């Protein structure tokens, strides 16, 4: 046992001896959990590490001192010198190999080591297929330019381009006909949801940090579904043993991916069977797809509101097409600016 110990006591005071002390937090508040959307998953190779009878695996470098003594001390834990992971670029499979010290098993489950480095070379344990990495959404700044970042409930139907505040705060009751919205384009569909946001706004209106967090938390939840939808469409789940699996993938650049996610965020249609989806699928398996411009434009042509062409929606679609074709994340927010930039892919009404 070490001389200096550290202890922990669930009280409201400093506690401990030795080199570390601990303090229990005394501040009480309510926090929304942080988003887990952007956590990256990496291939799990743990099952590729050999396991002795009745033991869990342990790894160590070859320079470990008193190796034989250490192995006897931990019983049947094998010591692996080196793990090698190789990728076959043709089959997209990972092959795991390892270098392991030579050991003798007793009739039980304990391992004993001989001195020196005796290797069992390049034994293949198994092959695993790793799914393609999903694409991340990087077009938030574009969406904020379009939808704004408004920390209260408002109606898009009350938009006034000439007013100092283009989107006045909604002060009435829930009304499903008024396209009530919060934050970065979050559409409020139910009375329950309306009550939730109204309660939060009334409570934290003067707390800018909390309101900013609520806006971003809501946006991250909303956008995740559309990001997943485009990823699932472009990288469909298939049998892990299927040959030429990459022939089923639709390869997009970052700006093309973002433009499609932004379109879906506003329109909410299913890519499968749509005009846009059909054009994307026509380029399956091509690392450098050559999309037909007219078909892409037709796939983005969602410009009708209340049975008539909308100038505002036409401006938005032209900006999304500009992002898709030209990798331009700027937003030109008027008919005049769109025409001036030469990005009028869809004619105005």
Coordinates of C-alpha atoms in Angstrom, one line a residue:
X1 CA 0.0 0.0 0.0
X2 CA 1.2 3.5 -0.7
X3 CA 1.9 5.8 2.3
X4 CA -0.2 8.6 1.0
X5 CA -3.8 7.8 0.5
X6 CA -6.6 9.8 -1.0
X7 CA -10.1 9.6 0.3
X8 CA -13.5 10.8 -0.9
X9 CA -16.4 11.8 1.3
X10 CA -19.8 12.8 -0.1
X11 CA -20.1 16.0 1.9
X12 CA -19.9 19.7 1.1
X13 CA -16.4 20.1 2.3
X14 CA -12.8 19.5 1.2
X15 CA -11.7 16.0 2.2
X16 CA -8.7 13.9 1.7
X17 CA -5.1 13.2 2.7
X18 CA -2.0 12.8 0.7
X19 CA -1.5 14.5 -2.6
X20 CA -5.2 14.7 -3.7
X21 CA -8.2 16.4 -2.2
X22 CA -11.8 16.4 -3.5
X23 CA -14.7 18.8 -3.2
X24 CA -18.3 17.9 -3.8
X25 CA -20.1 20.4 -5.9
X26 CA -22.6 22.5 -4.0
X27 CA -24.1 24.5 -6.8
X28 CA -27.6 23.3 -7.8
X29 CA -29.0 23.8 -11.2
X30 CA -30.6 21.9 -14.1
X31 CA -28.7 21.3 -17.3
X32 CA -29.7 19.7 -20.6
X33 CA -27.5 16.8 -21.5
X34 CA -24.8 17.5 -24.0
X35 CA -25.4 16.2 -27.5
X36 CA -23.8 12.9 -28.4
X37 CA -24.4 13.4 -32.2
X38 CA -20.8 14.0 -33.2
X39 CA -19.1 11.2 -31.3
X40 CA -17.1 9.1 -33.8
X41 CA -17.1 5.3 -33.6
X42 CA -13.9 3.4 -34.5
X43 CA -13.6 -0.2 -35.5
X44 CA -13.5 -2.4 -32.4
X45 CA -10.6 -4.9 -32.7
X46 CA -10.8 -6.2 -29.1
X47 CA -12.3 -9.5 -30.2
X48 CA -9.3 -10.1 -32.4
X49 CA -7.0 -10.3 -29.4
X50 CA -6.4 -14.0 -28.2
X51 CA -8.0 -15.0 -24.9
X52 CA -6.7 -17.8 -22.8
X53 CA -9.1 -20.2 -20.9
X54 CA -10.7 -18.3 -18.1
X55 CA -8.8 -15.1 -18.7
X56 CA -9.1 -11.6 -20.1
X57 CA -6.5 -10.4 -22.6
X58 CA -3.7 -8.0 -21.5
X59 CA -1.1 -6.4 -23.8
X60 CA 2.4 -5.3 -23.0
X61 CA 5.5 -4.0 -24.7
X62 CA 8.5 -6.3 -25.3
X63 CA 10.7 -4.2 -22.9
X64 CA 8.6 -5.2 -19.8
X65 CA 11.0 -6.2 -17.0
X66 CA 10.6 -9.5 -15.2
X67 CA 8.2 -10.7 -17.8
X68 CA 8.0 -14.3 -16.6
X69 CA 7.3 -13.3 -13.1
X70 CA 4.6 -10.9 -14.2
X71 CA 2.9 -13.6 -16.2
X72 CA 2.9 -16.0 -13.3
X73 CA 1.5 -13.2 -11.1
X74 CA -1.5 -12.6 -13.3
X75 CA -2.2 -16.2 -13.9
X76 CA -3.5 -17.0 -17.4
X77 CA -3.3 -13.5 -18.9
X78 CA -1.4 -13.7 -22.3
X79 CA 1.1 -11.0 -23.2
X80 CA 1.0 -9.9 -26.8
X81 CA 4.1 -8.2 -28.2
X82 CA 2.5 -6.6 -31.2
X83 CA -0.8 -6.4 -33.0
X84 CA -0.9 -5.7 -36.7
X85 CA -4.0 -4.5 -38.6
X86 CA -3.9 -4.5 -42.4
X87 CA -6.6 -3.4 -44.8
X88 CA -7.2 -5.1 -48.1
X89 CA -8.1 -2.2 -50.5
X90 CA -9.8 -4.5 -52.9
X91 CA -12.2 -6.2 -50.5
X92 CA -12.3 -3.4 -47.9
X93 CA -11.6 -5.9 -45.2
X94 CA -9.3 -5.7 -42.2
X95 CA -7.0 -8.5 -41.3
X96 CA -5.7 -8.7 -37.8
X97 CA -2.4 -10.5 -36.9
X98 CA -0.3 -10.6 -33.8
X99 CA 3.1 -11.5 -32.4
X100 CA 2.8 -13.4 -29.1
X101 CA 5.4 -14.9 -26.8
X102 CA 5.6 -18.7 -26.8
X103 CA 4.0 -20.1 -23.7
X104 CA 3.1 -23.6 -22.3
X105 CA -0.3 -24.3 -20.9
X106 CA -0.7 -26.5 -17.8
X107 CA -3.8 -28.7 -17.4
X108 CA -5.4 -25.7 -15.8
X109 CA -5.6 -22.2 -17.2
X110 CA -2.3 -20.8 -16.1
X111 CA 0.4 -19.7 -18.5
X112 CA 4.1 -19.8 -17.9
X113 CA 6.7 -18.0 -19.9
X114 CA 10.2 -19.0 -21.0
X115 CA 12.9 -16.3 -21.0
X116 CA 13.6 -14.6 -24.3
X117 CA 11.5 -13.5 -27.1
X118 CA 10.0 -16.5 -28.9
X119 CA 7.4 -15.4 -31.4
X120 CA 4.5 -17.1 -33.0
X121 CA 4.5 -15.1 -36.3
X122 CA 1.6 -13.5 -38.1
X123 CA -1.2 -15.8 -37.1
X124 CA -4.5 -14.5 -38.6
X125 CA -7.3 -14.6 -36.1
X126 CA -10.2 -13.3 -38.2
X127 CA -11.4 -10.9 -40.7
X128 CA -13.9 -8.2 -40.1
X129 CA -15.7 -5.9 -42.5
X130 CA -15.7 -2.3 -41.5
X131 CA -18.6 -0.1 -42.8
X132 CA -17.7 3.1 -44.6
X133 CA -17.3 6.1 -42.4
X134 CA -20.5 8.2 -42.4
X135 CA -20.3 11.8 -43.5
X136 CA -20.8 14.7 -41.1
X137 CA -22.9 17.8 -41.6
X138 CA -20.8 21.0 -42.0
X139 CA -23.4 23.4 -43.3
X140 CA -24.7 24.9 -40.1
X141 CA -23.5 28.4 -40.9
X142 CA -25.4 28.3 -44.2
X143 CA -28.6 27.2 -42.4
X144 CA -28.3 29.9 -39.8
X145 CA -28.0 32.4 -42.5
X146 CA -31.2 31.1 -44.0
X147 CA -33.3 30.3 -40.9
X148 CA -31.7 32.7 -38.5
X149 CA -31.0 31.8 -34.9
X150 CA -34.0 33.1 -33.0
X151 CA -34.3 32.3 -29.2
X152 CA -38.1 32.7 -29.0
X153 CA -41.3 31.4 -30.7
X154 CA -42.3 33.2 -33.9
X155 CA -44.5 32.7 -37.0
X156 CA -42.9 32.6 -40.4
X157 CA -46.2 34.0 -41.8
X158 CA -45.6 37.3 -39.9
X159 CA -42.3 37.9 -41.6
X160 CA -41.8 41.6 -42.4
X161 CA -38.7 42.4 -44.5
X162 CA -39.2 46.1 -43.8
X163 CA -39.4 45.9 -40.0
X164 CA -36.5 46.4 -37.7
X165 CA -37.3 42.9 -36.3
X166 CA -38.2 40.8 -39.3
X167 CA -39.6 38.0 -37.1
X168 CA -41.6 39.4 -34.1
X169 CA -42.2 37.2 -31.1
X170 CA -45.4 35.2 -31.1
X171 CA -47.5 36.1 -28.1
X172 CA -50.6 34.1 -28.7
X173 CA -51.7 30.6 -28.0
X174 CA -50.7 27.6 -30.0
X175 CA -51.9 27.7 -33.6
X176 CA -51.1 24.9 -36.0
X177 CA -52.0 27.2 -39.0
X178 CA -49.3 29.8 -38.3
X179 CA -46.1 27.8 -38.9
X180 CA -44.8 28.5 -35.4
X181 CA -41.0 28.1 -35.2
X182 CA -38.2 28.3 -32.7
X183 CA -34.4 28.6 -32.9
X184 CA -32.9 27.5 -36.2
X185 CA -36.0 26.6 -38.2
X186 CA -37.5 24.2 -35.7
X187 CA -41.2 23.8 -36.6
X188 CA -43.5 23.5 -33.6
X189 CA -46.2 20.9 -34.5
X190 CA -48.1 20.2 -31.2
X191 CA -49.5 21.9 -28.2
X192 CA -47.2 19.9 -26.0
X193 CA -44.1 21.1 -27.8
X194 CA -45.4 24.7 -27.8
X195 CA -45.9 24.5 -24.0
X196 CA -42.4 23.1 -23.6
X197 CA -40.6 25.9 -25.4
X198 CA -42.8 28.6 -23.9
X199 CA -42.0 27.4 -20.4
X200 CA -38.2 27.3 -21.2
X201 CA -38.3 30.7 -22.8
X202 CA -40.2 32.3 -19.9
X203 CA -37.8 30.8 -17.4
X204 CA -34.5 31.5 -19.2
X205 CA -35.3 34.5 -21.3
X206 CA -32.6 36.6 -19.7
X207 CA -30.0 33.9 -19.6
X208 CA -28.3 34.2 -23.0
X209 CA -26.0 31.2 -22.4
X210 CA -28.9 28.8 -21.6
X211 CA -31.0 30.0 -24.5
X212 CA -28.1 29.6 -26.9
X213 CA -27.6 26.1 -25.6
X214 CA -31.4 25.3 -26.0
X215 CA -31.3 26.6 -29.6
X216 CA -28.3 24.5 -30.5
X217 CA -29.5 21.4 -28.6
X218 CA -32.8 21.5 -30.5
X219 CA -31.1 22.0 -33.9
X220 CA -28.6 19.2 -33.3
X221 CA -31.5 16.8 -32.5
X222 CA -33.4 18.0 -35.6
X223 CA -30.5 17.8 -38.1
X224 CA -29.4 14.4 -37.0
X225 CA -32.4 12.7 -38.6
X226 CA -31.7 14.2 -42.0
X227 CA -27.9 13.6 -41.8
X228 CA -28.7 9.9 -41.0
X229 CA -31.2 9.7 -43.8
X230 CA -28.7 10.9 -46.5
X231 CA -26.0 8.7 -45.1
X232 CA -28.3 5.7 -45.1
X233 CA -29.3 6.4 -48.7
X234 CA -25.7 6.9 -49.9
X235 CA -24.2 4.1 -47.8
X236 CA -26.9 1.4 -47.5
X237 CA -26.5 -1.4 -45.0
X238 CA -25.7 -4.7 -46.8
X239 CA -24.4 -8.2 -46.0
X240 CA -20.9 -7.8 -44.6
X241 CA -19.7 -10.6 -46.8
X242 CA -21.1 -9.2 -50.1
X243 CA -18.4 -8.7 -52.7
X244 CA -18.0 -5.3 -54.4
X245 CA -20.0 -3.6 -51.7
X246 CA -18.6 -0.2 -52.7
X247 CA -20.5 -0.5 -56.0
X248 CA -23.6 0.3 -54.0
X249 CA -22.2 3.5 -52.5
X250 CA -23.1 7.0 -53.7
X251 CA -20.0 9.2 -53.3
X252 CA -20.6 12.9 -52.6
X253 CA -18.3 15.8 -51.9
X254 CA -18.9 17.6 -48.6
X255 CA -20.7 20.5 -50.2
X256 CA -23.0 18.2 -52.1
X257 CA -23.8 16.3 -49.0
X258 CA -24.5 19.5 -47.0
X259 CA -26.7 20.9 -49.8
X260 CA -28.9 17.8 -49.8
X261 CA -29.2 17.7 -46.0
X262 CA -30.2 21.4 -46.1
X263 CA -32.8 20.7 -48.8
X264 CA -34.3 17.9 -46.8
X265 CA -34.3 19.9 -43.6
X266 CA -36.6 22.4 -45.3
X267 CA -38.7 20.0 -47.4
X268 CA -38.6 16.7 -45.6
X269 CA -39.2 14.4 -48.5
X270 CA -37.8 10.8 -49.0
X271 CA -34.8 10.6 -51.3
X272 CA -35.7 7.1 -52.4
X273 CA -37.8 7.3 -55.6
X274 CA -37.5 11.1 -55.8
X275 CA -36.1 12.8 -58.8
X276 CA -33.1 13.8 -56.9
X277 CA -32.6 10.4 -55.4
X278 CA -32.9 8.8 -58.9
X279 CA -30.1 11.0 -60.3
X280 CA -27.9 10.2 -57.3
X281 CA -28.4 6.5 -57.7
X282 CA -27.5 6.7 -61.4
X283 CA -23.9 7.3 -60.2
X284 CA -23.6 4.5 -57.8
X285 CA -20.1 3.1 -57.3
X286 CA -18.4 6.0 -59.1
X287 CA -15.7 7.7 -57.0
X288 CA -16.0 10.8 -59.1
X289 CA -19.6 10.9 -60.2
X290 CA -20.8 13.1 -63.0
X291 CA -24.3 14.2 -62.1
X292 CA -26.6 15.6 -64.8
X293 CA -27.1 19.3 -64.0
X294 CA -30.6 19.4 -65.3
X295 CA -31.7 16.4 -63.2
X296 CA -30.1 17.9 -60.1
X297 CA -31.9 21.2 -60.7
X298 CA -35.2 19.4 -61.2
X299 CA -34.6 17.4 -58.0
X300 CA -34.2 20.7 -56.0
X301 CA -37.2 22.3 -57.5
X302 CA -39.3 22.6 -54.4
X303 CA -40.5 26.2 -54.8
X304 CA -44.3 26.0 -54.4
X305 CA -46.1 27.3 -51.3
X306 CA -49.9 27.5 -50.9
X307 CA -50.2 26.3 -54.5
X308 CA -48.1 29.1 -56.0
X309 CA -44.4 29.6 -56.8
X310 CA -42.7 31.5 -54.0
X311 CA -39.9 34.0 -54.6
X312 CA -38.4 33.3 -51.2
X313 CA -38.3 29.5 -51.8
X314 CA -36.8 30.1 -55.3
X315 CA -34.0 32.2 -53.7
X316 CA -33.4 29.4 -51.2
X317 CA -33.3 26.6 -53.8
X318 CA -30.9 28.6 -56.0
X319 CA -28.5 29.1 -53.0
X320 CA -28.7 25.4 -52.3
X321 CA -27.9 24.6 -55.9
X322 CA -25.0 27.1 -55.8
X323 CA -23.7 25.2 -52.8
X324 CA -24.1 21.8 -54.5
X325 CA -22.5 22.9 -57.8
X326 CA -19.9 25.5 -56.7
X327 CA -19.0 24.7 -53.1
X328 CA -20.1 28.3 -52.1
X329 CA -21.3 28.4 -48.5
X330 CA -22.3 32.1 -48.8
X331 CA -26.1 32.8 -48.8
X332 CA -27.4 35.5 -51.2
X333 CA -30.7 36.4 -49.6
X334 CA -32.6 38.2 -52.4
X335 CA -33.6 37.7 -56.0
X336 CA -31.4 40.6 -57.0
X337 CA -28.3 39.2 -55.3
X338 CA -28.9 35.7 -56.8
X339 CA -29.2 37.2 -60.3
X340 CA -26.2 39.4 -59.7
X341 CA -24.1 36.3 -58.7
X342 CA -25.3 34.4 -61.8
X343 CA -26.7 31.5 -59.8
X344 CA -30.3 31.7 -61.0
X345 CA -30.5 27.9 -61.7
X346 CA -34.3 28.0 -61.2
X347 CA -36.3 30.8 -62.8
X348 CA -38.2 33.2 -60.5
X349 CA -42.0 33.4 -60.8

